[in-house]
Every structure is written in C-alpha cells, then in structure tokens.
Amino acid sequence: MPELPEVETVRLFLDQHILGKTISSIEIFSPKSFVGDQKNAINQEIVFTSRLGKQLSLHLKNGLILLFHLKMTGQVIIGDSVFGHPTPKEDKSILPNKSTRVVFTFSDHTKLFFNDQRKFGWVKVLDKDELVEAQKNVGVDVLSSAFTDKYFYQQLQSTSRSIKVVLLDQSKFAGVGNIYDNDALFLSKINPSISSNKITKKQAKVLRQNLIDLMNESLFHGGSTAKDNKYIHPDGTIGEHQYHFRVYQRSGGPCLVCQTPIKRIKIAGRGTFYCPRCQK
Ligand SMILES: [Zn+2]
C-alpha cells in the first residue's frame, strides 16, 4: 500500500508534469472509483497540488478539489510527449488496461490514468467544505511541523494498544503504513507488541525522529515498490527504497545489526517483522 513517501513522490511528479494543464475530458470506467460530478472538473486548470497523509489533492481553478486515495493498489500514470505511452511494469499492457478506472485527458492531449486493480481506491470531486469533512478524521501528517515530540508522546500515552497498531492509526499519525512502522520500530529497538502507553518519553523521541528520517530517506529513493509491485511512479518506473528495507519483508534474513534471523508474526492481522534480539 502506498504510504506517505510513495504518495508524495507521485505528487512531486504531478507538480512537474500536469500543473497548469486544463482538463478537457474525464472517462470513468468504474463508477465506484469516481465520486461526484465530473462535469464540475471539465475545462478547469490544475493550479496546485497538496497532500495530507496518504491523500493527494489536485486543486482546480474554480476552487474545487480532485482528491485521490490510492488505498491498496491505486496507481497514477501519465502519458505525454515526455514519457510516451506508459506501460506499467506488472502486466506490460498498453493503457488503458483492465485495471484502468478513470482517464483524465488534458487540453494538450496528455493523459492521466487512475489504475486500481483491487478497486479500494477512489477519486472524489469536492468543494473546500467537503474536503474538510472528508479529512476530518485524518490526523497530523508526520512530515508536518505539527508532528512534534509533545504531540507524538501524548498520542502514544492515550492508548494501551500495541505500539505497532497505534503507529498505523491514520487519525493520529497520517501517512504511516506497515513498511515504515516496522522499520522505524526496528531502528528504535522497540518491540512491536508492547503497549503504546509503556513507551517512555525518551523512546518516543527516538521513534519520532526515526519515522521522520525514514520518510525522508524513502522519498529520496522515490518510495518503495514492495513485493506486490503495485506502487509505480507516474512514468511507469519503480521506487528504490525496497532495497533499503531494514526488517520489512525480510523474514528469515539476518538482522542488519546482530545477524539474528528476522521474525514475522501477526499483530492485529498485520504482518509484523522484527529482530527478537534487538527489539526485546
Ligand atoms: Zn538484531
């Protein structure tokens, strides 16, 4: 699932390639994947982009917003004179393909494909009030200045759920998903099963910094294209942070610190990877 660095990588691509372009048509192949009246977005220029957690906003000249959530398998792919006709790595098919749900065409004939194999993702046309309503349960973005040591520690103290699960709570820490959750706990030498409210102030400080550092490191690598190969860049290439995973998807492999085999367990149904020696 695309997490903060993956969605931010997509946003930066879109900033470079579709800012200032005007939408001339929107084709919807899957009604479930598009919410709202697409007519309101026609003949509108994309004036800026923004991101909150894993949600991406394209702001239109008339004040409306196209809000994207990629969920499990969503992809945003651009076809233009720079990239040519894009071919996603996973199936080599020309777009639109069987996973294409929405196609945006711009007045210069550039196309933006919203692909989503599992159909959990969506695009919504919203006004500003509807955007606020849609994001009212989204917490503090972990790359924002509001994600302070104080906020982080307070949120951890407020629940006895396992730290692994609490970090995934988008109403507290927007943008964290399973990859960076697992790896940040490893770097912080914290056992994923322990209760969130047992984390000390000192541990919280270290964990917060590791989360931020990992997000920035992954962003530098263009995000993570994990084993499912679902996350790709808008030009069809893949991210490279998967070559830098610490424990995520490395079960049985040696711990990078002590060589103990990395263990995989499930906590609240989520795959959890950790070093039983470093993260006691
Ligand atoms: Zn270890």
PDB file of C-alpha atoms and ligand atoms in Angstrom:
ATOM      1  CA  MET A   1       0.000   0.000   0.000  1.00  0.00           C
ATOM      2  CA  PRO A   2       1.370   3.416  -0.912  1.00  0.00           C
ATOM      3  CA  GLU A   3       2.335   5.323   2.233  1.00  0.00           C
ATOM      4  CA  LEU A   4       3.478   8.900   2.746  1.00  0.00           C
ATOM      5  CA  PRO A   5       6.733   8.786   0.691  1.00  0.00           C
ATOM      6  CA  GLU A   6       5.040   6.999  -2.214  1.00  0.00           C
ATOM      7  CA  VAL A   7       2.119   9.444  -2.380  1.00  0.00           C
ATOM      8  CA  GLU A   8       4.469  12.403  -2.006  1.00  0.00           C
ATOM      9  CA  THR A   9       6.628  11.046  -4.862  1.00  0.00           C
ATOM     10  CA  VAL A  10       3.518  10.888  -7.058  1.00  0.00           C
ATOM     11  CA  ARG A  11       2.574  14.431  -6.022  1.00  0.00           C
ATOM     12  CA  LEU A  12       6.011  15.776  -6.939  1.00  0.00           C
ATOM     13  CA  PHE A  13       5.750  14.090 -10.362  1.00  0.00           C
ATOM     14  CA  LEU A  14       2.330  15.628 -10.945  1.00  0.00           C
ATOM     15  CA  ASP A  15       3.656  19.023  -9.885  1.00  0.00           C
ATOM     16  CA  GLN A  16       6.250  18.758 -12.648  1.00  0.00           C
ATOM     17  CA  HIS A  17       4.009  17.361 -15.356  1.00  0.00           C
ATOM     18  CA  ILE A  18       0.382  18.447 -15.017  1.00  0.00           C
ATOM     19  CA  LEU A  19       0.444  21.757 -13.151  1.00  0.00           C
ATOM     20  CA  GLY A  20      -1.085  24.467 -15.353  1.00  0.00           C
ATOM     21  CA  LYS A  21      -2.781  21.931 -17.617  1.00  0.00           C
ATOM     22  CA  THR A  22      -6.534  22.095 -18.253  1.00  0.00           C
ATOM     23  CA  ILE A  23      -8.762  19.020 -18.013  1.00  0.00           C
ATOM     24  CA  SER A  24     -10.718  18.541 -21.235  1.00  0.00           C
ATOM     25  CA  SER A  25     -12.416  15.212 -20.506  1.00  0.00           C
ATOM     26  CA  ILE A  26     -12.827  12.551 -17.828  1.00  0.00           C
ATOM     27  CA  GLU A  27     -13.720   8.975 -18.763  1.00  0.00           C
ATOM     28  CA  ILE A  28     -14.975   6.799 -15.933  1.00  0.00           C
ATOM     29  CA  PHE A  29     -14.632   3.048 -16.456  1.00  0.00           C
ATOM     30  CA  SER A  30     -15.602   2.123 -12.898  1.00  0.00           C
ATOM     31  CA  PRO A  31     -18.343   4.256 -11.254  1.00  0.00           C
ATOM     32  CA  LYS A  32     -17.247   3.003  -7.815  1.00  0.00           C
ATOM     33  CA  SER A  33     -13.839   4.639  -8.324  1.00  0.00           C
ATOM     34  CA  PHE A  34     -15.126   8.159  -9.012  1.00  0.00           C
ATOM     35  CA  VAL A  35     -17.347  10.120  -6.622  1.00  0.00           C
ATOM     36  CA  GLY A  36     -19.046  13.393  -7.545  1.00  0.00           C
ATOM     37  CA  ASP A  37     -19.965  15.152 -10.768  1.00  0.00           C
ATOM     38  CA  GLN A  38     -17.074  15.048 -13.210  1.00  0.00           C
ATOM     39  CA  LYS A  39     -18.607  17.899 -15.238  1.00  0.00           C
ATOM     40  CA  ASN A  40     -17.500  20.300 -12.481  1.00  0.00           C
ATOM     41  CA  ALA A  41     -13.864  19.490 -13.247  1.00  0.00           C
ATOM     42  CA  ILE A  42     -14.063  19.930 -17.026  1.00  0.00           C
ATOM     43  CA  ASN A  43     -12.281  22.948 -18.546  1.00  0.00           C
ATOM     44  CA  GLN A  44     -10.547  23.517 -15.216  1.00  0.00           C
ATOM     45  CA  GLU A  45      -6.837  24.168 -14.841  1.00  0.00           C
ATOM     46  CA  ILE A  46      -4.825  22.342 -12.146  1.00  0.00           C
ATOM     47  CA  VAL A  47      -3.425  25.221 -10.103  1.00  0.00           C
ATOM     48  CA  PHE A  48      -1.634  23.423  -7.300  1.00  0.00           C
ATOM     49  CA  THR A  49      -1.296  20.070  -5.561  1.00  0.00           C
ATOM     50  CA  SER A  50      -1.175  19.114  -1.891  1.00  0.00           C
ATOM     51  CA  ARG A  51      -1.053  16.014   0.280  1.00  0.00           C
ATOM     52  CA  LEU A  52      -2.336  15.050   3.717  1.00  0.00           C
ATOM     53  CA  GLY A  53      -1.099  11.659   4.896  1.00  0.00           C
ATOM     54  CA  LYS A  54      -1.845   9.230   2.079  1.00  0.00           C
ATOM     55  CA  GLN A  55      -4.385  11.505   0.354  1.00  0.00           C
ATOM     56  CA  LEU A  56      -3.458  13.583  -2.676  1.00  0.00           C
ATOM     57  CA  SER A  57      -5.320  16.722  -3.754  1.00  0.00           C
ATOM     58  CA  LEU A  58      -5.316  18.397  -7.167  1.00  0.00           C
ATOM     59  CA  HIS A  59      -6.699  21.912  -6.722  1.00  0.00           C
ATOM     60  CA  LEU A  60      -8.700  23.293  -9.639  1.00  0.00           C
ATOM     61  CA  LYS A  61      -9.009  26.905 -10.754  1.00  0.00           C
ATOM     62  CA  ASN A  62     -12.703  27.038  -9.767  1.00  0.00           C
ATOM     63  CA  GLY A  63     -11.797  26.148  -6.163  1.00  0.00           C
ATOM     64  CA  LEU A  64     -12.855  22.506  -6.385  1.00  0.00           C
ATOM     65  CA  ILE A  65     -10.514  19.681  -5.477  1.00  0.00           C
ATOM     66  CA  LEU A  66      -9.863  16.286  -7.034  1.00  0.00           C
ATOM     67  CA  LEU A  67      -8.993  14.129  -4.025  1.00  0.00           C
ATOM     68  CA  PHE A  68      -7.185  10.828  -4.702  1.00  0.00           C
ATOM     69  CA  HIS A  69      -6.705   7.900  -2.332  1.00  0.00           C
ATOM     70  CA  LEU A  70      -4.642   5.070  -3.819  1.00  0.00           C
ATOM     71  CA  LYS A  71      -5.523   2.627  -0.983  1.00  0.00           C
ATOM     72  CA  MET A  72      -4.027  -0.843  -1.714  1.00  0.00           C
ATOM     73  CA  THR A  73      -3.260  -0.920  -5.426  1.00  0.00           C
ATOM     74  CA  GLY A  74      -4.002   2.534  -6.865  1.00  0.00           C
ATOM     75  CA  GLN A  75      -1.652   3.968  -9.476  1.00  0.00           C
ATOM     76  CA  VAL A  76      -1.464   7.371 -11.126  1.00  0.00           C
ATOM     77  CA  ILE A  77       0.246   7.164 -14.514  1.00  0.00           C
ATOM     78  CA  ILE A  78       0.902   9.926 -17.005  1.00  0.00           C
ATOM     79  CA  GLY A  79       1.165   9.508 -20.756  1.00  0.00           C
ATOM     80  CA  ASP A  80       2.587  12.505 -22.596  1.00  0.00           C
ATOM     81  CA  SER A  81       5.241  13.506 -25.079  1.00  0.00           C
ATOM     82  CA  VAL A  82       7.941  13.045 -22.423  1.00  0.00           C
ATOM     83  CA  PHE A  83       7.012   9.541 -21.262  1.00  0.00           C
ATOM     84  CA  GLY A  84       5.295   8.268 -24.397  1.00  0.00           C
ATOM     85  CA  HIS A  85       2.564   5.743 -23.893  1.00  0.00           C
ATOM     86  CA  PRO A  86       3.124   4.305 -20.415  1.00  0.00           C
ATOM     87  CA  THR A  87       3.270   0.575 -19.779  1.00  0.00           C
ATOM     88  CA  PRO A  88       3.012  -0.428 -16.111  1.00  0.00           C
ATOM     89  CA  LYS A  89       5.622  -2.985 -15.098  1.00  0.00           C
ATOM     90  CA  GLU A  90       3.237  -5.571 -13.706  1.00  0.00           C
ATOM     91  CA  ASP A  91       1.428  -6.529 -16.864  1.00  0.00           C
ATOM     92  CA  LYS A  92       3.209  -4.737 -19.729  1.00  0.00           C
ATOM     93  CA  SER A  93      -0.126  -3.808 -21.245  1.00  0.00           C
ATOM     94  CA  ILE A  94      -0.792  -0.536 -23.018  1.00  0.00           C
ATOM     95  CA  LEU A  95      -3.054   1.842 -21.118  1.00  0.00           C
ATOM     96  CA  PRO A  96      -5.944   1.915 -20.600  1.00  0.00           C
ATOM     97  CA  ASN A  97      -5.816  -1.700 -19.385  1.00  0.00           C
ATOM     98  CA  LYS A  98      -8.139  -3.891 -17.313  1.00  0.00           C
ATOM     99  CA  SER A  99      -7.139  -2.044 -14.102  1.00  0.00           C
ATOM    100  CA  THR A 100      -7.842   1.429 -15.511  1.00  0.00           C
ATOM    101  CA  ARG A 101     -10.740   3.058 -13.625  1.00  0.00           C
ATOM    102  CA  VAL A 102     -10.588   6.717 -14.673  1.00  0.00           C
ATOM    103  CA  VAL A 103      -8.808   8.546 -17.510  1.00  0.00           C
ATOM    104  CA  PHE A 104      -8.264  12.313 -17.424  1.00  0.00           C
ATOM    105  CA  THR A 105      -7.366  13.944 -20.729  1.00  0.00           C
ATOM    106  CA  PHE A 106      -5.831  17.422 -20.754  1.00  0.00           C
ATOM    107  CA  SER A 107      -6.187  20.040 -23.462  1.00  0.00           C
ATOM    108  CA  ASP A 108      -2.627  19.317 -24.698  1.00  0.00           C
ATOM    109  CA  HIS A 109      -3.604  15.588 -25.072  1.00  0.00           C
ATOM    110  CA  THR A 110      -1.594  14.470 -22.016  1.00  0.00           C
ATOM    111  CA  LYS A 111      -3.471  11.673 -20.250  1.00  0.00           C
ATOM    112  CA  LEU A 112      -3.577  10.778 -16.582  1.00  0.00           C
ATOM    113  CA  PHE A 113      -4.649   7.196 -15.873  1.00  0.00           C
ATOM    114  CA  PHE A 114      -6.012   6.166 -12.488  1.00  0.00           C
ATOM    115  CA  ASN A 115      -5.445   2.421 -12.302  1.00  0.00           C
ATOM    116  CA  ASP A 116      -6.570   0.328  -9.362  1.00  0.00           C
ATOM    117  CA  GLN A 117      -6.621  -3.446  -9.578  1.00  0.00           C
ATOM    118  CA  ARG A 118      -8.490  -4.050  -6.311  1.00  0.00           C
ATOM    119  CA  LYS A 119     -10.845  -1.044  -6.564  1.00  0.00           C
ATOM    120  CA  PHE A 120     -10.465   0.162  -2.962  1.00  0.00           C
ATOM    121  CA  GLY A 121      -9.021   3.483  -4.136  1.00  0.00           C
ATOM    122  CA  TRP A 122     -11.033   6.443  -5.365  1.00  0.00           C
ATOM    123  CA  VAL A 123     -11.093   9.934  -6.849  1.00  0.00           C
ATOM    124  CA  LYS A 124     -13.599  12.462  -5.478  1.00  0.00           C
ATOM    125  CA  VAL A 125     -14.618  15.899  -6.742  1.00  0.00           C
ATOM    126  CA  LEU A 126     -15.120  18.074  -3.671  1.00  0.00           C
ATOM    127  CA  ASP A 127     -15.520  21.699  -2.693  1.00  0.00           C
ATOM    128  CA  LYS A 128     -13.447  23.099   0.183  1.00  0.00           C
ATOM    129  CA  ASP A 129     -16.024  22.310   2.877  1.00  0.00           C
ATOM    130  CA  GLU A 130     -16.448  18.773   1.587  1.00  0.00           C
ATOM    131  CA  LEU A 131     -12.667  18.336   1.620  1.00  0.00           C
ATOM    132  CA  VAL A 132     -12.532  19.378   5.283  1.00  0.00           C
ATOM    133  CA  GLU A 133     -15.363  16.948   6.039  1.00  0.00           C
ATOM    134  CA  ALA A 134     -13.660  14.135   4.072  1.00  0.00           C
ATOM    135  CA  GLN A 135     -10.428  14.651   6.023  1.00  0.00           C
ATOM    136  CA  LYS A 136     -11.852  15.329   9.465  1.00  0.00           C
ATOM    137  CA  ASN A 137     -10.591  12.013  10.785  1.00  0.00           C
ATOM    138  CA  VAL A 138      -7.134  12.346   9.270  1.00  0.00           C
ATOM    139  CA  GLY A 139      -4.590  13.210  11.961  1.00  0.00           C
ATOM    140  CA  VAL A 140      -1.300  15.072  11.869  1.00  0.00           C
ATOM    141  CA  ASP A 141       0.865  14.443   8.809  1.00  0.00           C
ATOM    142  CA  VAL A 142       4.173  13.046  10.031  1.00  0.00           C
ATOM    143  CA  LEU A 143       6.179  15.370   7.781  1.00  0.00           C
ATOM    144  CA  SER A 144       4.309  18.456   9.024  1.00  0.00           C
ATOM    145  CA  SER A 145       5.533  20.834  11.726  1.00  0.00           C
ATOM    146  CA  ALA A 146       2.543  19.803  13.885  1.00  0.00           C
ATOM    147  CA  PHE A 147       4.110  16.349  14.332  1.00  0.00           C
ATOM    148  CA  THR A 148       6.066  17.394  17.428  1.00  0.00           C
ATOM    149  CA  ASP A 149       7.694  15.329  20.193  1.00  0.00           C
ATOM    150  CA  LYS A 150       4.966  16.556  22.535  1.00  0.00           C
ATOM    151  CA  TYR A 151       2.087  15.578  20.219  1.00  0.00           C
ATOM    152  CA  PHE A 152       3.632  12.175  19.492  1.00  0.00           C
ATOM    153  CA  TYR A 153       4.230  11.306  23.150  1.00  0.00           C
ATOM    154  CA  GLN A 154       0.740  12.473  24.186  1.00  0.00           C
ATOM    155  CA  GLN A 155      -0.895  10.341  21.498  1.00  0.00           C
ATOM    156  CA  LEU A 156       1.162   7.276  22.493  1.00  0.00           C
ATOM    157  CA  GLN A 157       0.193   7.770  26.142  1.00  0.00           C
ATOM    158  CA  SER A 158      -3.516   7.851  25.319  1.00  0.00           C
ATOM    159  CA  THR A 159      -3.899   4.156  24.498  1.00  0.00           C
ATOM    160  CA  SER A 160      -2.763   0.719  25.627  1.00  0.00           C
ATOM    161  CA  ARG A 161      -2.996  -0.815  22.146  1.00  0.00           C
ATOM    162  CA  SER A 162       0.289  -2.209  20.815  1.00  0.00           C
ATOM    163  CA  ILE A 163       2.706   0.393  19.515  1.00  0.00           C
ATOM    164  CA  LYS A 164       2.734  -1.374  16.140  1.00  0.00           C
ATOM    165  CA  VAL A 165      -1.018  -0.842  15.720  1.00  0.00           C
ATOM    166  CA  VAL A 166      -1.075   2.699  17.109  1.00  0.00           C
ATOM    167  CA  LEU A 167       1.515   3.909  14.605  1.00  0.00           C
ATOM    168  CA  LEU A 168      -0.821   2.791  11.804  1.00  0.00           C
ATOM    169  CA  ASP A 169      -3.726   4.858  13.163  1.00  0.00           C
ATOM    170  CA  GLN A 170      -4.307   7.498  10.463  1.00  0.00           C
ATOM    171  CA  SER A 171      -6.415   9.589  12.853  1.00  0.00           C
ATOM    172  CA  LYS A 172      -3.243  10.137  14.903  1.00  0.00           C
ATOM    173  CA  PHE A 173      -0.289   9.892  12.514  1.00  0.00           C
ATOM    174  CA  ALA A 174      -1.260  10.405   8.892  1.00  0.00           C
ATOM    175  CA  GLY A 175       0.972   8.792   6.312  1.00  0.00           C
ATOM    176  CA  VAL A 176       2.469   5.906   8.320  1.00  0.00           C
ATOM    177  CA  GLY A 177       1.840   2.443   6.893  1.00  0.00           C
ATOM    178  CA  ASN A 178       3.198  -1.011   7.521  1.00  0.00           C
ATOM    179  CA  ILE A 179       6.590  -0.551   5.842  1.00  0.00           C
ATOM    180  CA  TYR A 180       7.785   2.470   7.824  1.00  0.00           C
ATOM    181  CA  ASP A 181       6.034   1.290  11.010  1.00  0.00           C
ATOM    182  CA  ASN A 182       8.063  -1.952  11.039  1.00  0.00           C
ATOM    183  CA  ASP A 183      11.359  -0.333  10.078  1.00  0.00           C
ATOM    184  CA  ALA A 184      11.041   2.634  12.476  1.00  0.00           C
ATOM    185  CA  LEU A 185      10.374   0.283  15.413  1.00  0.00           C
ATOM    186  CA  PHE A 186      13.440  -1.751  14.436  1.00  0.00           C
ATOM    187  CA  LEU A 187      15.665   1.338  14.224  1.00  0.00           C
ATOM    188  CA  SER A 188      14.317   2.430  17.622  1.00  0.00           C
ATOM    189  CA  LYS A 189      14.889  -1.035  19.202  1.00  0.00           C
ATOM    190  CA  ILE A 190      11.242  -1.176  20.319  1.00  0.00           C
ATOM    191  CA  ASN A 191       9.281  -4.431  20.399  1.00  0.00           C
ATOM    192  CA  PRO A 192       6.185  -4.056  18.191  1.00  0.00           C
ATOM    193  CA  SER A 193       3.925  -5.866  20.707  1.00  0.00           C
ATOM    194  CA  ILE A 194       4.442  -3.566  23.684  1.00  0.00           C
ATOM    195  CA  SER A 195       1.673  -1.263  24.823  1.00  0.00           C
ATOM    196  CA  SER A 196       1.835   2.210  23.385  1.00  0.00           C
ATOM    197  CA  ASN A 197       1.460   3.824  26.819  1.00  0.00           C
ATOM    198  CA  LYS A 198       4.531   1.937  28.089  1.00  0.00           C
ATOM    199  CA  ILE A 199       6.770   3.836  25.650  1.00  0.00           C
ATOM    200  CA  THR A 200       8.980   6.259  27.578  1.00  0.00           C
ATOM    201  CA  LYS A 201       9.440   9.898  26.636  1.00  0.00           C
ATOM    202  CA  LYS A 202      12.999   9.117  25.581  1.00  0.00           C
ATOM    203  CA  GLN A 203      11.897   6.189  23.366  1.00  0.00           C
ATOM    204  CA  ALA A 204       9.143   8.319  21.831  1.00  0.00           C
ATOM    205  CA  LYS A 205      11.678  10.980  20.886  1.00  0.00           C
ATOM    206  CA  VAL A 206      13.889   8.417  19.153  1.00  0.00           C
ATOM    207  CA  LEU A 207      10.935   6.729  17.412  1.00  0.00           C
ATOM    208  CA  ARG A 208       9.509  10.003  16.116  1.00  0.00           C
ATOM    209  CA  GLN A 209      12.872  11.014  14.670  1.00  0.00           C
ATOM    210  CA  ASN A 210      13.323   7.577  13.043  1.00  0.00           C
ATOM    211  CA  LEU A 211       9.873   7.832  11.450  1.00  0.00           C
ATOM    212  CA  ILE A 212      10.659  11.254  10.006  1.00  0.00           C
ATOM    213  CA  ASP A 213      14.124  10.187   8.838  1.00  0.00           C
ATOM    214  CA  LEU A 214      12.745   7.033   7.166  1.00  0.00           C
ATOM    215  CA  MET A 215      10.039   9.008   5.349  1.00  0.00           C
ATOM    216  CA  ASN A 216      12.640  11.430   4.021  1.00  0.00           C
ATOM    217  CA  GLU A 217      15.066   8.636   3.106  1.00  0.00           C
ATOM    218  CA  SER A 218      12.346   6.792   1.205  1.00  0.00           C
ATOM    219  CA  LEU A 219      11.239   9.984  -0.516  1.00  0.00           C
ATOM    220  CA  PHE A 220      14.843  10.409  -1.676  1.00  0.00           C
ATOM    221  CA  HIS A 221      14.642   6.848  -3.100  1.00  0.00           C
ATOM    222  CA  GLY A 222      11.339   7.570  -4.869  1.00  0.00           C
ATOM    223  CA  GLY A 223       9.332   5.430  -2.417  1.00  0.00           C
ATOM    224  CA  SER A 224       9.119   1.651  -2.015  1.00  0.00           C
ATOM    225  CA  THR A 225       7.934  -0.762  -4.676  1.00  0.00           C
ATOM    226  CA  ALA A 226       7.409  -3.733  -2.370  1.00  0.00           C
ATOM    227  CA  LYS A 227       6.968  -7.371  -3.437  1.00  0.00           C
ATOM    228  CA  ASP A 228       3.477  -6.860  -4.848  1.00  0.00           C
ATOM    229  CA  ASN A 229       4.928  -4.407  -7.445  1.00  0.00           C
ATOM    230  CA  LYS A 230       1.770  -2.301  -7.234  1.00  0.00           C
ATOM    231  CA  TYR A 231       3.365   1.043  -6.460  1.00  0.00           C
ATOM    232  CA  ILE A 232       4.893   2.680  -9.518  1.00  0.00           C
ATOM    233  CA  HIS A 233       5.867   6.210 -10.457  1.00  0.00           C
ATOM    234  CA  PRO A 234       3.652   8.152 -12.871  1.00  0.00           C
ATOM    235  CA  ASP A 235       6.191   7.440 -15.642  1.00  0.00           C
ATOM    236  CA  GLY A 236       5.862   3.650 -15.095  1.00  0.00           C
ATOM    237  CA  THR A 237       9.261   3.227 -13.350  1.00  0.00           C
ATOM    238  CA  ILE A 238       9.568   1.810  -9.830  1.00  0.00           C
ATOM    239  CA  GLY A 239      10.749   3.179  -6.477  1.00  0.00           C
ATOM    240  CA  GLU A 240      14.043   2.035  -4.945  1.00  0.00           C
ATOM    241  CA  HIS A 241      13.560   2.204  -1.202  1.00  0.00           C
ATOM    242  CA  GLN A 242      12.721  -1.535  -1.119  1.00  0.00           C
ATOM    243  CA  TYR A 243      16.467  -2.144  -1.481  1.00  0.00           C
ATOM    244  CA  HIS A 244      16.891  -0.347   1.851  1.00  0.00           C
ATOM    245  CA  PHE A 245      14.284  -2.153   3.982  1.00  0.00           C
ATOM    246  CA  ARG A 246      15.591  -2.897   7.498  1.00  0.00           C
ATOM    247  CA  VAL A 247      13.186  -5.656   8.569  1.00  0.00           C
ATOM    248  CA  TYR A 248      10.077  -5.243   6.370  1.00  0.00           C
ATOM    249  CA  GLN A 249       9.630  -8.279   4.054  1.00  0.00           C
ATOM    250  CA  ARG A 250      12.968  -9.689   5.313  1.00  0.00           C
ATOM    251  CA  SER A 251      11.709 -12.581   7.494  1.00  0.00           C
ATOM    252  CA  GLY A 252      14.378 -15.273   7.895  1.00  0.00           C
ATOM    253  CA  GLY A 253      17.083 -12.890   6.702  1.00  0.00           C
ATOM    254  CA  PRO A 254      19.855 -11.760   9.077  1.00  0.00           C
ATOM    255  CA  CYS A 255      19.279  -8.727  11.301  1.00  0.00           C
ATOM    256  CA  LEU A 256      21.419  -5.895   9.939  1.00  0.00           C
ATOM    257  CA  VAL A 257      22.772  -5.280  13.461  1.00  0.00           C
ATOM    258  CA  CYS A 258      23.167  -8.705  15.168  1.00  0.00           C
ATOM    259  CA  GLN A 259      22.594 -11.323  12.388  1.00  0.00           C
ATOM    260  CA  THR A 260      19.702 -12.969  14.275  1.00  0.00           C
ATOM    261  CA  PRO A 261      17.053 -14.127  11.763  1.00  0.00           C
ATOM    262  CA  ILE A 262      14.244 -11.586  11.374  1.00  0.00           C
ATOM    263  CA  LYS A 263      10.921 -12.929  12.653  1.00  0.00           C
ATOM    264  CA  ARG A 264       7.493 -12.448  11.114  1.00  0.00           C
ATOM    265  CA  ILE A 265       4.393 -12.513  13.308  1.00  0.00           C
ATOM    266  CA  LYS A 266       0.911 -11.055  13.013  1.00  0.00           C
ATOM    267  CA  ILE A 267      -0.337  -8.265  15.250  1.00  0.00           C
ATOM    268  CA  ALA A 268      -3.991  -7.319  14.744  1.00  0.00           C
ATOM    269  CA  GLY A 269      -3.842  -9.120  11.417  1.00  0.00           C
ATOM    270  CA  ARG A 270      -0.915  -7.074  10.100  1.00  0.00           C
ATOM    271  CA  GLY A 271       2.379  -8.663   9.029  1.00  0.00           C
ATOM    272  CA  THR A 272       4.951  -7.666  11.625  1.00  0.00           C
ATOM    273  CA  PHE A 273       8.691  -8.044  11.110  1.00  0.00           C
ATOM    274  CA  TYR A 274      11.229  -7.613  13.915  1.00  0.00           C
ATOM    275  CA  CYS A 275      14.531  -8.763  15.361  1.00  0.00           C
ATOM    276  CA  PRO A 276      13.792 -10.837  18.501  1.00  0.00           C
ATOM    277  CA  ARG A 277      17.196  -9.887  19.916  1.00  0.00           C
ATOM    278  CA  CYS A 278      17.424  -6.140  19.146  1.00  0.00           C
ATOM    279  CA  GLN A 279      13.739  -5.457  19.871  1.00  0.00           C
ATOM    280  CA  LYS A 280      13.168  -7.195  23.216  1.00  0.00           C
TER     281      LYS A 280
HETATM  282 ZN    ZN B   1      19.160  -7.778  15.784  1.00  0.00          ZN
END
